[in-house]
Amino acid sequence: MHSIVTVTGPDHTGIIAGVTTTLAAHDVNVVDSSQTIMDTWFTMILRVEIPDDSPGIAALEDVLAATGREQNVSIRVQAEELFSAVNDL
C-alpha cells in the first residue's frame, strides 16, 4: 500500500535520518521524496510503500509521532488516494 508521509518543522540536523530510520525499522520503503528548506522551516514529502502485513497507517503514524516529538517536527501519514484527492482540488 502506498502512503504519503509529510514532515514539517524547524530545520535542524538529523530530521531525515530520524524519520527514515524509523521507516526502515518498520520495513517501510521510500519510493519517492521531495524536501525543501524555506528560511529555517523544513518540509519533506515522502511517498512510501507500507508492507501488506503491516499494522497499517494509523500504527505507523503513532510510531512516527514519537519520532516527530524527538525531532521537534510534525509528521502525518495519509493514504496516497486521500492525499491526492485533497491536494488535486
Short mmCIF file of the N, C-alpha and C atoms (twelve columns), coordinates in Angstrom:
data_MODEL
# 
_entry.id   MODEL 
# 
loop_
_atom_site.group_PDB 
_atom_site.id 
_atom_site.type_symbol 
_atom_site.label_atom_id 
_atom_site.label_alt_id 
_atom_site.label_comp_id 
_atom_site.label_asym_id 
_atom_site.label_seq_id 
_atom_site.Cartn_x 
_atom_site.Cartn_y 
_atom_site.Cartn_z 
_atom_site.pdbx_PDB_model_num 
ATOM 1   N N  . MET A 1  0.838  -1.163 0.000  1 
ATOM 2   C CA . MET A 1  0.000  0.000  0.000  1 
ATOM 3   C C  . MET A 1  0.892  1.238  0.000  1 
ATOM 4   N N  . HIS A 2  0.611  2.176  -0.891 1 
ATOM 5   C CA . HIS A 2  1.366  3.421  -0.932 1 
ATOM 6   C C  . HIS A 2  0.690  4.467  -0.055 1 
ATOM 7   N N  . SER A 3  1.522  5.212  0.646  1 
ATOM 8   C CA . SER A 3  1.050  6.281  1.513  1 
ATOM 9   C C  . SER A 3  1.974  7.475  1.366  1 
ATOM 10  N N  . ILE A 4  1.509  8.605  1.877  1 
ATOM 11  C CA . ILE A 4  2.288  9.837  1.839  1 
ATOM 12  C C  . ILE A 4  2.615  10.248 3.269  1 
ATOM 13  N N  . VAL A 5  3.886  10.501 3.512  1 
ATOM 14  C CA . VAL A 5  4.355  10.972 4.813  1 
ATOM 15  C C  . VAL A 5  4.789  12.421 4.635  1 
ATOM 16  N N  . THR A 6  4.231  13.322 5.438  1 
ATOM 17  C CA . THR A 6  4.651  14.720 5.390  1 
ATOM 18  C C  . THR A 6  5.324  15.074 6.712  1 
ATOM 19  N N  . VAL A 7  6.413  15.810 6.601  1 
ATOM 20  C CA . VAL A 7  7.196  16.203 7.769  1 
ATOM 21  C C  . VAL A 7  7.424  17.706 7.679  1 
ATOM 22  N N  . THR A 8  7.067  18.437 8.726  1 
ATOM 23  C CA . THR A 8  7.295  19.883 8.746  1 
ATOM 24  C C  . THR A 8  7.759  20.307 10.130 1 
ATOM 25  N N  . GLY A 9  8.608  21.319 10.152 1 
ATOM 26  C CA . GLY A 9  9.059  21.860 11.427 1 
ATOM 27  C C  . GLY A 9  10.339 22.646 11.270 1 
ATOM 28  N N  . PRO A 10 10.850 23.157 12.375 1 
ATOM 29  C CA . PRO A 10 12.094 23.913 12.320 1 
ATOM 30  C C  . PRO A 10 13.244 23.025 11.843 1 
ATOM 31  N N  . ASP A 11 14.053 23.564 10.952 1 
ATOM 32  C CA . ASP A 11 15.151 22.779 10.382 1 
ATOM 33  C C  . ASP A 11 16.264 22.568 11.406 1 
ATOM 34  N N  . HIS A 12 16.806 21.367 11.407 1 
ATOM 35  C CA . HIS A 12 17.989 21.049 12.206 1 
ATOM 36  C C  . HIS A 12 18.569 19.732 11.700 1 
ATOM 37  N N  . THR A 13 19.768 19.451 12.100 1 
ATOM 38  C CA . THR A 13 20.454 18.230 11.696 1 
ATOM 39  C C  . THR A 13 19.736 16.999 12.237 1 
ATOM 40  N N  . GLY A 14 19.571 15.982 11.384 1 
ATOM 41  C CA . GLY A 14 19.072 14.693 11.837 1 
ATOM 42  C C  . GLY A 14 17.621 14.382 11.546 1 
ATOM 43  N N  . ILE A 15 16.864 15.325 10.995 1 
ATOM 44  C CA . ILE A 15 15.446 15.062 10.735 1 
ATOM 45  C C  . ILE A 15 15.286 13.902 9.756  1 
ATOM 46  N N  . ILE A 16 15.960 13.988 8.622  1 
ATOM 47  C CA . ILE A 16 15.823 12.942 7.601  1 
ATOM 48  C C  . ILE A 16 16.286 11.600 8.163  1 
ATOM 49  N N  . ALA A 17 17.401 11.603 8.854  1 
ATOM 50  C CA . ALA A 17 17.915 10.358 9.440  1 
ATOM 51  C C  . ALA A 17 16.925 9.768  10.433 1 
ATOM 52  N N  . GLY A 18 16.347 10.597 11.277 1 
ATOM 53  C CA . GLY A 18 15.399 10.104 12.271 1 
ATOM 54  C C  . GLY A 18 14.160 9.499  11.645 1 
ATOM 55  N N  . VAL A 19 13.605 10.191 10.660 1 
ATOM 56  C CA . VAL A 19 12.383 9.716  10.010 1 
ATOM 57  C C  . VAL A 19 12.654 8.446  9.212  1 
ATOM 58  N N  . THR A 20 13.699 8.454  8.407  1 
ATOM 59  C CA . THR A 20 13.951 7.284  7.558  1 
ATOM 60  C C  . THR A 20 14.419 6.075  8.365  1 
ATOM 61  N N  . THR A 21 15.097 6.296  9.479  1 
ATOM 62  C CA . THR A 21 15.469 5.179  10.349 1 
ATOM 63  C C  . THR A 21 14.222 4.518  10.927 1 
ATOM 64  N N  . THR A 22 13.263 5.327  11.350 1 
ATOM 65  C CA . THR A 22 12.001 4.791  11.866 1 
ATOM 66  C C  . THR A 22 11.259 4.020  10.782 1 
ATOM 67  N N  . LEU A 23 11.203 4.587  9.579  1 
ATOM 68  C CA . LEU A 23 10.522 3.898  8.481  1 
ATOM 69  C C  . LEU A 23 11.195 2.560  8.178  1 
ATOM 70  N N  . ALA A 24 12.511 2.561  8.080  1 
ATOM 71  C CA . ALA A 24 13.240 1.324  7.768  1 
ATOM 72  C C  . ALA A 24 13.041 0.270  8.852  1 
ATOM 73  N N  . ALA A 25 12.967 0.696  10.096 1 
ATOM 74  C CA . ALA A 25 12.770 -0.247 11.199 1 
ATOM 75  C C  . ALA A 25 11.422 -0.954 11.116 1 
ATOM 76  N N  . HIS A 26 10.489 -0.355 10.373 1 
ATOM 77  C CA . HIS A 26 9.158  -0.953 10.203 1 
ATOM 78  C C  . HIS A 26 8.951  -1.466 8.776  1 
ATOM 79  N N  . ASP A 27 10.055 -1.711 8.079  1 
ATOM 80  C CA . ASP A 27 10.042 -2.265 6.716  1 
ATOM 81  C C  . ASP A 27 9.259  -1.414 5.727  1 
ATOM 82  N N  . VAL A 28 9.235  -0.108 5.956  1 
ATOM 83  C CA . VAL A 28 8.566  0.819  5.043  1 
ATOM 84  C C  . VAL A 28 9.616  1.351  4.078  1 
ATOM 85  N N  . ASN A 29 9.341  1.237  2.785  1 
ATOM 86  C CA . ASN A 29 10.279 1.643  1.746  1 
ATOM 87  C C  . ASN A 29 9.911  3.019  1.194  1 
ATOM 88  N N  . VAL A 30 10.888 3.911  1.101  1 
ATOM 89  C CA . VAL A 30 10.676 5.221  0.478  1 
ATOM 90  C C  . VAL A 30 10.818 5.045  -1.026 1 
ATOM 91  N N  . VAL A 31 9.762  5.374  -1.781 1 
ATOM 92  C CA . VAL A 31 9.806  5.213  -3.232 1 
ATOM 93  C C  . VAL A 31 9.944  6.547  -3.964 1 
ATOM 94  N N  . ASP A 32 9.676  7.654  -3.277 1 
ATOM 95  C CA . ASP A 32 9.865  8.977  -3.876 1 
ATOM 96  C C  . ASP A 32 9.960  9.983  -2.737 1 
ATOM 97  N N  . SER A 33 10.683 11.071 -2.977 1 
ATOM 98  C CA . SER A 33 10.818 12.072 -1.920 1 
ATOM 99  C C  . SER A 33 11.035 13.456 -2.499 1 
ATOM 100 N N  . SER A 34 10.638 14.432 -1.706 1 
ATOM 101 C CA . SER A 34 10.858 15.831 -2.040 1 
ATOM 102 C C  . SER A 34 11.054 16.567 -0.726 1 
ATOM 103 N N  . GLN A 35 12.005 17.474 -0.706 1 
ATOM 104 C CA . GLN A 35 12.209 18.260 0.506  1 
ATOM 105 C C  . GLN A 35 12.651 19.659 0.139  1 
ATOM 106 N N  . THR A 36 12.375 20.569 1.045  1 
ATOM 107 C CA . THR A 36 12.825 21.940 0.856  1 
ATOM 108 C C  . THR A 36 13.003 22.590 2.220  1 
ATOM 109 N N  . ILE A 37 13.839 23.596 2.250  1 
ATOM 110 C CA . ILE A 37 14.017 24.389 3.455  1 
ATOM 111 C C  . ILE A 37 13.732 25.827 3.067  1 
ATOM 112 N N  . MET A 38 12.755 26.419 3.729  1 
ATOM 113 C CA . MET A 38 12.394 27.811 3.484  1 
ATOM 114 C C  . MET A 38 12.774 28.597 4.731  1 
ATOM 115 N N  . ASP A 39 13.826 29.407 4.608  1 
ATOM 116 C CA . ASP A 39 14.398 30.105 5.757  1 
ATOM 117 C C  . ASP A 39 14.885 29.070 6.756  1 
ATOM 118 N N  . THR A 40 14.178 28.907 7.848  1 
ATOM 119 C CA . THR A 40 14.566 27.916 8.852  1 
ATOM 120 C C  . THR A 40 13.506 26.826 8.994  1 
ATOM 121 N N  . TRP A 41 12.590 26.731 8.023  1 
ATOM 122 C CA . TRP A 41 11.480 25.779 8.090  1 
ATOM 123 C C  . TRP A 41 11.723 24.618 7.134  1 
ATOM 124 N N  . PHE A 42 11.714 23.403 7.673  1 
ATOM 125 C CA . PHE A 42 11.956 22.180 6.915  1 
ATOM 126 C C  . PHE A 42 10.627 21.565 6.495  1 
ATOM 127 N N  . THR A 43 10.540 21.138 5.238  1 
ATOM 128 C CA . THR A 43 9.355  20.438 4.732  1 
ATOM 129 C C  . THR A 43 9.820  19.259 3.891  1 
ATOM 130 N N  . MET A 44 9.240  18.086 4.149  1 
ATOM 131 C CA . MET A 44 9.577  16.900 3.371  1 
ATOM 132 C C  . MET A 44 8.296  16.116 3.099  1 
ATOM 133 N N  . ILE A 45 8.186  15.631 1.878  1 
ATOM 134 C CA . ILE A 45 7.079  14.755 1.496  1 
ATOM 135 C C  . ILE A 45 7.693  13.468 0.967  1 
ATOM 136 N N  . LEU A 46 7.264  12.351 1.535  1 
ATOM 137 C CA . LEU A 46 7.753  11.043 1.113  1 
ATOM 138 C C  . LEU A 46 6.587  10.207 0.608  1 
ATOM 139 N N  . ARG A 47 6.780  9.554  -0.515 1 
ATOM 140 C CA . ARG A 47 5.833  8.524  -0.972 1 
ATOM 141 C C  . ARG A 47 6.452  7.214  -0.528 1 
ATOM 142 N N  . VAL A 48 5.714  6.471  0.281  1 
ATOM 143 C CA . VAL A 48 6.262  5.254  0.861  1 
ATOM 144 C C  . VAL A 48 5.393  4.052  0.524  1 
ATOM 145 N N  . GLU A 49 6.016  2.893  0.597  1 
ATOM 146 C CA . GLU A 49 5.299  1.639  0.404  1 
ATOM 147 C C  . GLU A 49 5.289  0.898  1.737  1 
ATOM 148 N N  . ILE A 50 4.084  0.710  2.264  1 
ATOM 149 C CA . ILE A 50 3.906  0.012  3.532  1 
ATOM 150 C C  . ILE A 50 3.616  -1.452 3.222  1 
ATOM 151 N N  . PRO A 51 4.322  -2.379 3.871  1 
ATOM 152 C CA . PRO A 51 4.084  -3.802 3.592  1 
ATOM 153 C C  . PRO A 51 2.627  -4.196 3.860  1 
ATOM 154 N N  . ASP A 52 2.128  -5.127 3.068  1 
ATOM 155 C CA . ASP A 52 0.744  -5.588 3.218  1 
ATOM 156 C C  . ASP A 52 0.477  -6.195 4.589  1 
ATOM 157 N N  . ASP A 53 1.496  -6.772 5.205  1 
ATOM 158 C CA . ASP A 53 1.294  -7.419 6.504  1 
ATOM 159 C C  . ASP A 53 1.564  -6.485 7.686  1 
ATOM 160 N N  . SER A 54 1.659  -5.180 7.419  1 
ATOM 161 C CA . SER A 54 1.916  -4.224 8.499  1 
ATOM 162 C C  . SER A 54 0.610  -3.905 9.234  1 
ATOM 163 N N  . PRO A 55 0.722  -3.348 10.439 1 
ATOM 164 C CA . PRO A 55 -0.481 -2.988 11.191 1 
ATOM 165 C C  . PRO A 55 -1.305 -1.864 10.550 1 
ATOM 166 N N  . GLY A 56 -0.724 -1.126 9.595  1 
ATOM 167 C CA . GLY A 56 -1.481 -0.103 8.880  1 
ATOM 168 C C  . GLY A 56 -0.997 1.310  9.125  1 
ATOM 169 N N  . ILE A 57 -1.702 2.242  8.483  1 
ATOM 170 C CA . ILE A 57 -1.313 3.653  8.512  1 
ATOM 171 C C  . ILE A 57 -1.380 4.224  9.924  1 
ATOM 172 N N  . ALA A 58 -2.446 3.943  10.653 1 
ATOM 173 C CA . ALA A 58 -2.606 4.510  11.998 1 
ATOM 174 C C  . ALA A 58 -1.464 4.081  12.918 1 
ATOM 175 N N  . ALA A 59 -1.081 2.821  12.846 1 
ATOM 176 C CA . ALA A 59 0.026  2.327  13.674 1 
ATOM 177 C C  . ALA A 59 1.339  2.998  13.283 1 
ATOM 178 N N  . LEU A 60 1.558  3.163  11.977 1 
ATOM 179 C CA . LEU A 60 2.773  3.831  11.513 1 
ATOM 180 C C  . LEU A 60 2.782  5.288  11.964 1 
ATOM 181 N N  . GLU A 61 1.627  5.941  11.886 1 
ATOM 182 C CA . GLU A 61 1.557  7.341  12.310 1 
ATOM 183 C C  . GLU A 61 1.868  7.471  13.805 1 
ATOM 184 N N  . ASP A 62 1.420  6.518  14.617 1 
ATOM 185 C CA . ASP A 62 1.732  6.541  16.050 1 
ATOM 186 C C  . ASP A 62 3.234  6.426  16.288 1 
ATOM 187 N N  . VAL A 63 3.880  5.512  15.573 1 
ATOM 188 C CA . VAL A 63 5.328  5.330  15.717 1 
ATOM 189 C C  . VAL A 63 6.065  6.591  15.260 1 
ATOM 190 N N  . LEU A 64 5.626  7.152  14.136 1 
ATOM 191 C CA . LEU A 64 6.277  8.358  13.624 1 
ATOM 192 C C  . LEU A 64 5.998  9.575  14.503 1 
ATOM 193 N N  . ALA A 65 4.887  9.582  15.223 1 
ATOM 194 C CA . ALA A 65 4.602  10.688 16.145 1 
ATOM 195 C C  . ALA A 65 5.683  10.769 17.219 1 
ATOM 196 N N  . ALA A 66 6.130  9.612  17.693 1 
ATOM 197 C CA . ALA A 66 7.217  9.597  18.680 1 
ATOM 198 C C  . ALA A 66 8.499  10.163 18.072 1 
ATOM 199 N N  . THR A 67 8.785  9.783  16.839 1 
ATOM 200 C CA . THR A 67 9.953  10.335 16.140 1 
ATOM 201 C C  . THR A 67 9.791  11.840 15.968 1 
ATOM 202 N N  . GLY A 68 8.591  12.275 15.634 1 
ATOM 203 C CA . GLY A 68 8.324  13.702 15.482 1 
ATOM 204 C C  . GLY A 68 8.590  14.474 16.767 1 
ATOM 205 N N  . ARG A 69 8.168  13.914 17.891 1 
ATOM 206 C CA . ARG A 69 8.429  14.576 19.174 1 
ATOM 207 C C  . ARG A 69 9.933  14.662 19.437 1 
ATOM 208 N N  . GLU A 70 10.652 13.584 19.145 1 
ATOM 209 C CA . GLU A 70 12.107 13.586 19.335 1 
ATOM 210 C C  . GLU A 70 12.782 14.625 18.444 1 
ATOM 211 N N  . GLN A 71 12.258 14.791 17.229 1 
ATOM 212 C CA . GLN A 71 12.875 15.684 16.247 1 
ATOM 213 C C  . GLN A 71 12.267 17.091 16.250 1 
ATOM 214 N N  . ASN A 72 11.240 17.312 17.077 1 
ATOM 215 C CA . ASN A 72 10.539 18.602 17.136 1 
ATOM 216 C C  . ASN A 72 9.925  18.978 15.786 1 
ATOM 217 N N  . VAL A 73 9.315  17.987 15.126 1 
ATOM 218 C CA . VAL A 73 8.633  18.208 13.851 1 
ATOM 219 C C  . VAL A 73 7.258  17.543 13.895 1 
ATOM 220 N N  . SER A 74 6.400  17.944 12.984 1 
ATOM 221 C CA . SER A 74 5.084  17.330 12.827 1 
ATOM 222 C C  . SER A 74 5.162  16.317 11.689 1 
ATOM 223 N N  . ILE A 75 4.663  15.108 11.936 1 
ATOM 224 C CA . ILE A 75 4.687  14.057 10.916 1 
ATOM 225 C C  . ILE A 75 3.276  13.517 10.748 1 
ATOM 226 N N  . ARG A 76 2.797  13.495 9.498  1 
ATOM 227 C CA . ARG A 76 1.482  12.943 9.179  1 
ATOM 228 C C  . ARG A 76 1.640  11.844 8.146  1 
ATOM 229 N N  . VAL A 77 0.770  10.856 8.227  1 
ATOM 230 C CA . VAL A 77 0.737  9.768  7.252  1 
ATOM 231 C C  . VAL A 77 -0.683 9.693  6.708  1 
ATOM 232 N N  . GLN A 78 -0.802 9.671  5.376  1 
ATOM 233 C CA . GLN A 78 -2.111 9.568  4.728  1 
ATOM 234 C C  . GLN A 78 -2.045 8.535  3.616  1 
ATOM 235 N N  . ALA A 79 -3.161 7.881  3.381  1 
ATOM 236 C CA . ALA A 79 -3.260 7.015  2.209  1 
ATOM 237 C C  . ALA A 79 -3.016 7.880  0.980  1 
ATOM 238 N N  . GLU A 80 -2.311 7.344  0.014  1 
ATOM 239 C CA . GLU A 80 -1.980 8.111  -1.186 1 
ATOM 240 C C  . GLU A 80 -3.228 8.643  -1.878 1 
ATOM 241 N N  . GLU A 81 -4.288 7.845  -1.920 1 
ATOM 242 C CA . GLU A 81 -5.524 8.263  -2.582 1 
ATOM 243 C C  . GLU A 81 -6.128 9.487  -1.895 1 
ATOM 244 N N  . LEU A 82 -6.132 9.498  -0.565 1 
ATOM 245 C CA . LEU A 82 -6.670 10.633 0.178  1 
ATOM 246 C C  . LEU A 82 -5.810 11.867 -0.042 1 
ATOM 247 N N  . PHE A 83 -4.501 11.714 0.049  1 
ATOM 248 C CA . PHE A 83 -3.592 12.836 -0.169 1 
ATOM 249 C C  . PHE A 83 -3.808 13.440 -1.550 1 
ATOM 250 N N  . SER A 84 -3.905 12.588 -2.567 1 
ATOM 251 C CA . SER A 84 -4.098 13.064 -3.941 1 
ATOM 252 C C  . SER A 84 -5.433 13.769 -4.097 1 
ATOM 253 N N  . ALA A 85 -6.491 13.207 -3.528 1 
ATOM 254 C CA . ALA A 85 -7.821 13.811 -3.648 1 
ATOM 255 C C  . ALA A 85 -7.854 15.189 -3.006 1 
ATOM 256 N N  . VAL A 86 -7.254 15.328 -1.851 1 
ATOM 257 C CA . VAL A 86 -7.259 16.598 -1.138 1 
ATOM 258 C C  . VAL A 86 -6.387 17.626 -1.844 1 
ATOM 259 N N  . ASN A 87 -5.266 17.210 -2.389 1 
ATOM 260 C CA . ASN A 87 -4.321 18.149 -2.981 1 
ATOM 261 C C  . ASN A 87 -4.538 18.399 -4.464 1 
ATOM 262 N N  . ASP A 88 -5.432 17.666 -5.106 1 
ATOM 263 C CA . ASP A 88 -5.713 17.881 -6.524 1 
ATOM 264 C C  . ASP A 88 -6.894 18.805 -6.755 1 
ATOM 265 N N  . LEU A 89 -7.451 19.358 -5.691 1 
ATOM 266 C CA . LEU A 89 -8.612 20.239 -5.836 1 
ATOM 267 C C  . LEU A 89 -8.253 21.537 -6.489 1 
# 
